[in-house]
Tab-separated table of C-alpha atoms and ligand atoms in Angstrom:
chain	number	residue	atom	x	y	z
F	16	MET	CA	34.202	24.646	9.978
F	17	ARG	CA	36.465	23.509	12.707
F	18	ILE	CA	40.035	23.189	11.253
F	19	VAL	CA	43.385	22.370	12.810
F	20	LEU	CA	46.581	23.483	10.983
F	21	LEU	CA	49.496	21.232	11.942
F	22	GLY	CA	53.133	21.457	10.854
F	23	ALA	CA	56.617	22.222	12.351
F	24	PRO	CA	57.414	25.776	13.651
F	25	GLY	CA	57.865	27.885	10.505
F	26	ALA	CA	55.984	25.710	8.181
F	27	GLY	CA	53.750	28.557	7.371
F	28	LYS	CA	50.776	28.045	9.651
F	29	GLY	CA	50.277	31.562	10.668
F	30	THR	CA	50.777	32.988	7.139
F	31	GLN	CA	48.267	30.463	5.617
F	32	CYS	CA	45.810	30.855	8.561
F	33	LYS	CA	45.452	34.683	7.710
F	34	ARG	CA	44.422	33.800	4.234
F	35	ILE	CA	42.048	31.021	5.290
F	36	VAL	CA	40.164	33.209	7.783
F	37	GLU	CA	39.876	35.914	5.098
F	38	LYS	CA	38.329	33.591	2.564
F	39	TYR	CA	36.163	31.449	4.917
F	40	GLY	CA	35.244	33.960	7.702
F	41	LEU	CA	36.619	31.435	10.360
F	42	LEU	CA	38.257	32.760	13.745
F	43	HIS	CA	42.043	32.269	13.801
F	44	LEU	CA	43.179	30.849	17.076
F	45	SER	CA	46.828	30.878	17.511
F	46	SER	CA	48.143	29.504	20.869
F	47	GLY	CA	51.548	30.985	20.270
F	48	ASP	CA	49.981	34.505	19.592
F	49	ILE	CA	47.747	34.251	22.663
F	50	LEU	CA	50.814	33.227	24.852
F	51	ARG	CA	52.873	36.222	23.457
F	52	GLN	CA	49.867	38.649	24.297
F	53	GLU	CA	49.682	37.086	27.904
F	54	ARG	CA	53.476	37.706	28.348
F	55	ALA	CA	53.172	41.313	26.871
F	56	ALA	CA	50.275	41.957	29.371
F	57	GLY	CA	52.417	40.576	32.330
F	58	SER	CA	49.656	37.941	33.326
F	59	THR	CA	50.277	35.036	35.614
F	60	LEU	CA	49.613	32.788	32.650
F	61	GLY	CA	52.195	34.645	30.590
F	62	GLN	CA	54.710	34.513	33.432
F	63	LYS	CA	54.235	30.672	33.647
F	64	ALA	CA	54.733	30.211	29.961
F	65	GLN	CA	57.909	32.421	29.656
F	66	LYS	CA	60.777	29.915	30.560
F	67	TYR	CA	59.227	27.256	28.323
F	68	MET	CA	58.905	29.454	25.265
F	69	ASP	CA	62.210	31.104	25.712
F	70	SER	CA	64.064	27.769	25.637
F	71	GLY	CA	61.935	26.303	22.812
F	72	ALA	CA	60.096	23.762	25.075
F	73	LEU	CA	56.339	23.126	25.064
F	74	VAL	CA	54.214	24.883	27.869
F	75	PRO	CA	52.759	22.219	29.977
F	76	ASP	CA	49.568	20.717	28.580
F	77	GLU	CA	47.377	21.740	31.649
F	78	VAL	CA	48.195	25.313	31.089
F	79	ILE	CA	47.473	25.291	27.305
F	80	VAL	CA	44.307	23.199	27.340
F	81	GLU	CA	42.611	25.561	29.865
F	82	MET	CA	43.716	28.602	27.965
F	83	MET	CA	42.474	27.327	24.478
F	84	ALA	CA	39.200	25.961	26.022
F	85	GLY	CA	38.432	29.460	27.144
F	86	VAL	CA	38.894	31.001	23.644
F	87	ILE	CA	37.255	28.070	21.697
F	88	LYS	CA	34.163	28.504	23.849
F	89	LYS	CA	33.729	31.958	22.641
F	90	ALA	CA	34.314	31.252	18.909
F	91	PRO	CA	31.522	32.124	16.553
F	92	GLN	CA	29.190	29.725	14.832
F	93	ALA	CA	31.114	29.845	11.534
F	94	GLY	CA	33.878	27.946	13.257
F	95	PHE	CA	37.572	28.404	13.874
F	96	VAL	CA	40.990	27.369	12.591
F	97	LEU	CA	43.413	26.269	15.219
F	98	ASP	CA	47.169	27.292	14.733
F	99	GLY	CA	49.834	25.721	16.972
F	100	PHE	CA	47.299	23.679	19.013
F	101	PRO	CA	47.018	20.856	19.690
F	102	ARG	CA	50.771	20.107	20.049
F	103	THR	CA	50.687	16.935	21.968
F	104	VAL	CA	48.387	13.937	21.759
F	105	ASN	CA	47.280	14.464	25.157
F	106	GLN	CA	46.164	18.120	24.089
F	107	ALA	CA	44.425	16.606	20.984
F	108	GLU	CA	42.651	14.052	23.401
F	109	LYS	CA	41.381	16.787	25.614
F	110	LEU	CA	40.263	19.054	22.850
F	111	ASP	CA	38.296	16.139	21.248
F	112	LYS	CA	36.510	15.353	24.631
F	113	SER	CA	35.573	19.004	25.147
F	114	LEU	CA	34.171	19.367	21.694
F	115	ALA	CA	32.281	16.022	21.968
F	116	CYS	CA	30.635	17.303	25.076
F	117	ASN	CA	28.723	19.729	22.673
F	118	ASP	CA	28.315	17.146	19.975
F	119	LYS	CA	31.120	18.795	17.939
F	120	LYS	CA	34.334	17.458	16.370
F	121	ILE	CA	37.251	18.779	14.255
F	122	ASP	CA	36.272	18.689	10.660
F	123	ALA	CA	39.736	18.414	9.001
F	124	ILE	CA	43.307	18.621	9.717
F	125	LEU	CA	45.759	20.281	7.342
F	126	ASN	CA	49.151	19.039	7.818
F	127	LEU	CA	51.855	21.352	6.325
F	128	LYS	CA	54.849	19.295	5.472
F	129	VAL	CA	58.346	20.878	5.152
F	130	ASP	CA	61.737	19.628	5.874
F	131	ASP	CA	63.989	20.867	8.690
F	132	GLN	CA	66.366	22.682	6.705
F	133	MET	CA	63.557	24.750	5.143
F	134	VAL	CA	62.145	25.325	8.696
F	135	ALA	CA	65.401	26.853	9.841
F	136	GLN	CA	65.534	29.182	6.872
F	137	ARG	CA	61.949	30.297	7.255
F	138	ILE	CA	62.301	30.758	11.071
F	139	THR	CA	65.464	32.712	11.209
F	140	GLY	CA	64.404	35.087	8.450
F	141	ARG	CA	61.059	35.766	9.921
F	142	ARG	CA	60.231	39.332	10.935
F	143	SER	CA	57.013	40.580	12.647
F	144	CYS	CA	55.201	43.747	13.235
F	145	PRO	CA	54.766	44.255	16.833
F	146	LYS	CA	51.750	46.470	16.384
F	147	CYS	CA	49.525	44.504	13.988
F	148	GLY	CA	51.125	41.120	13.980
F	149	ALA	CA	51.802	41.064	10.234
F	150	VAL	CA	54.430	38.492	9.332
F	151	TYR	CA	57.284	38.985	6.714
F	152	HIS	CA	60.539	37.148	5.656
F	153	VAL	CA	63.836	38.860	4.792
F	154	GLU	CA	64.054	36.927	1.603
F	155	ASN	CA	60.654	35.192	0.794
F	156	LEU	CA	58.281	37.852	1.763
F	157	ARG	CA	59.904	41.358	1.927
F	158	PRO	CA	58.203	44.471	3.037
F	159	LYS	CA	58.162	47.477	0.624
F	160	VAL	CA	60.801	49.180	2.799
F	161	GLU	CA	63.290	47.054	4.600
F	162	GLY	CA	62.522	46.509	8.276
F	163	ILE	CA	59.326	48.501	8.212
F	164	CYS	CA	55.646	47.134	8.181
F	165	ASP	CA	53.681	47.995	4.955
F	166	LYS	CA	50.605	48.269	6.850
F	167	ASP	CA	51.261	50.710	9.624
F	168	GLY	CA	54.980	51.865	9.306
F	169	THR	CA	56.156	50.162	12.545
F	170	LYS	CA	59.705	48.821	12.813
F	171	LEU	CA	59.611	44.992	12.351
F	172	THR	CA	61.178	42.677	15.071
F	173	GLN	CA	62.496	39.375	15.348
F	174	ARG	CA	61.078	36.983	17.854
F	175	PRO	CA	63.592	36.078	20.596
F	176	ASP	CA	62.758	32.232	20.119
F	177	ASP	CA	63.500	32.525	16.303
F	178	SER	CA	67.267	32.304	16.855
F	179	LEU	CA	68.988	29.125	15.374
F	180	GLU	CA	69.814	27.848	18.909
F	181	VAL	CA	66.229	27.819	20.053
F	182	VAL	CA	64.831	26.525	16.694
F	183	THR	CA	66.705	23.354	17.309
F	184	ASN	CA	65.024	22.736	20.511
F	185	ARG	CA	61.623	23.690	18.976
F	186	LEU	CA	62.093	21.193	16.142
F	187	LYS	CA	63.076	18.484	18.643
F	188	ALA	CA	59.799	19.196	20.606
F	189	TYR	CA	58.011	18.992	17.196
F	190	HIS	CA	59.279	15.726	16.201
F	191	GLN	CA	58.906	14.150	19.525
F	192	GLN	CA	55.726	15.526	20.809
F	193	THR	CA	53.777	17.059	17.965
F	194	GLU	CA	54.322	14.537	15.093
F	195	PRO	CA	52.394	11.823	16.899
F	196	VAL	CA	49.389	14.131	16.808
F	197	VAL	CA	49.194	13.429	12.890
F	198	ASP	CA	48.845	9.739	13.381
F	199	TYR	CA	46.361	10.328	16.256
F	200	TYR	CA	44.091	12.305	14.063
F	201	LYS	CA	44.526	9.873	11.148
F	202	LYS	CA	42.611	7.350	13.115
F	203	ASN	CA	39.448	9.192	13.190
F	204	ASN	CA	39.615	12.488	11.284
F	205	THR	CA	40.263	13.686	7.780
F	206	VAL	CA	43.872	14.564	7.509
F	207	TYR	CA	45.222	16.366	4.353
F	208	ASP	CA	48.968	16.262	3.949
F	209	ILE	CA	50.082	19.382	2.168
F	210	ASP	CA	53.338	19.912	0.582
F	211	ALA	CA	54.371	23.211	2.128
F	212	ASP	CA	57.790	23.400	0.380
F	213	LYS	CA	56.237	25.626	-2.304
F	214	ASP	CA	55.687	29.341	-2.605
F	215	ILE	CA	53.085	31.017	-0.429
F	216	ASP	CA	50.488	31.208	-3.076
F	217	GLU	CA	50.815	27.675	-4.142
F	218	VAL	CA	50.334	26.482	-0.703
F	219	SER	CA	47.223	28.430	-0.230
F	220	ALA	CA	45.860	27.201	-3.612
F	221	LEU	CA	46.334	23.628	-2.132
F	222	LEU	CA	44.675	24.406	1.175
F	223	PHE	CA	41.579	26.264	-0.457
F	224	LYS	CA	41.094	23.188	-2.920
F	225	ASN	CA	40.745	21.000	0.163
F	226	LEU	CA	38.742	23.362	2.295
F	227	SER	CA	36.257	24.258	-0.510
F	228	ALA	CA	35.698	20.446	-1.095
F	229	LEU	CA	35.078	20.095	2.618
F	230	ALA	CA	32.714	23.153	2.794
F	231	GLU	CA	30.776	21.575	0.010
F	232	GLY	CA	30.505	18.252	1.611
F	233	ARG	CA	32.899	16.547	-0.859
F	234	GLY	CA	35.810	16.077	1.572
F	235	ASN	CA	37.184	12.573	1.782
B	328	LIG	P1	54.343	29.184	11.546
B	328	LIG	O1	53.121	29.963	11.883
B	328	LIG	O2	54.146	27.731	11.076
B	328	LIG	O3	55.486	29.219	12.531
B	328	LIG	P2	54.854	31.394	9.612
B	328	LIG	O4	53.511	31.437	8.927
B	328	LIG	O5	55.076	32.469	10.552
B	328	LIG	O6	55.090	29.933	10.293
B	328	LIG	O7	55.899	31.332	8.508
B	328	LIG	C1	57.394	31.408	8.930
B	328	LIG	C2	58.226	32.263	8.073
B	328	LIG	O8	58.382	31.529	6.698
B	328	LIG	C3	57.622	33.654	7.755
B	328	LIG	O9	58.679	34.652	7.774
B	328	LIG	C4	56.854	33.651	6.411
B	328	LIG	O10	56.865	34.739	5.882
B	328	LIG	C5	57.697	32.506	5.774
B	328	LIG	N1	56.818	31.613	4.922
B	328	LIG	C6	55.627	31.162	5.179
B	328	LIG	N2	55.263	30.296	4.150
B	328	LIG	C7	56.159	30.334	3.277
B	328	LIG	C8	56.239	29.706	2.012
B	328	LIG	N3	55.401	28.839	1.565
B	328	LIG	N4	57.458	29.950	1.253
B	328	LIG	C9	58.381	30.734	1.771
B	328	LIG	N5	58.141	31.446	2.979
B	328	LIG	C10	57.316	31.185	3.771
B	329	LIG	P1	54.393	29.380	18.005
B	329	LIG	O1	54.051	30.775	18.016
B	329	LIG	O2	53.206	28.478	17.585
B	329	LIG	O3	55.746	29.028	17.440
B	329	LIG	O4	54.648	29.055	19.619
B	329	LIG	C1	55.742	29.499	20.253
B	329	LIG	C2	55.931	29.052	21.645
B	329	LIG	O5	54.861	29.005	22.505
B	329	LIG	C3	56.141	27.343	21.442
B	329	LIG	O6	57.561	27.183	21.193
B	329	LIG	C4	55.924	26.756	22.859
B	329	LIG	O7	56.875	27.146	23.825
B	329	LIG	C5	54.666	27.689	23.161
B	329	LIG	N1	53.358	27.131	22.619
B	329	LIG	C6	52.512	27.509	21.729
B	329	LIG	N2	51.387	26.666	21.476
B	329	LIG	C7	51.694	25.612	22.389
B	329	LIG	C8	51.041	24.395	22.677
B	329	LIG	N3	49.795	24.058	21.956
B	329	LIG	N4	51.457	23.549	23.612
B	329	LIG	C9	52.623	23.917	24.248
B	329	LIG	N5	53.201	25.028	24.125
B	329	LIG	C10	52.958	25.943	23.154
């Protein structure tokens, strides 16, 4: 299966992707995670992306498309779930073209829907483990010991772009540049609109229901 998870920043894409890959054995490809790894490694790509990420703007399409083409090429036969990519119609078109060269296409789009107020609450409360990447929330998904990762005991950190100020810009970029991607996919692909304003398990159940139908060839 080749799946795209769409939704505003903080909608729960990363949280749900981790559960999807566990259940269906797909590769999780998060453009944001890859960019943060590049930045941590001090690569040229990471340096190029820095100023855009810090201000909440999108990194230019040509940088992202090339980066994602590289990782998608190496994905296993079972397939992948894309998280945070594509984020513009241009990126979606380029992705479709490169898949079509190998007679492939995106099988389904899962569109996580939440309102902007919910996004702000989720993003500003997000805390992550710098070592294993586990994601928590100060109210919605608390670690057993406050501020400490359950899995490896590392001190949790807050992403610098998760401040309320930057979130406002990220939401603007989402509404202007990423929302049109949903309409783009609705023309030729199966798009499942998912009410993501529910608790984490309920959202997973909705996603699994659609993905299982798709895996069994019953998707609409
Ligand atoms: P995204 O990958 O879309 O940016 P995340 O999966 O990192 O979003 O989730 C953002 C924050 O919201 C995290 O702190 C996560 O624990 C929390 N979260 C995710 N899904 C839900 C949900 N359904 N209900 C409440 N909190 C959630
Ligand atoms: P995320 O982890 O998905 O919230 O992404 C963090 C930041 O990385 C975004 O605010 C953008 O600056 C950048 N980014 C991630 N994915 C993309 C993409 N597909 N296109 C452009 N910029 C991206």
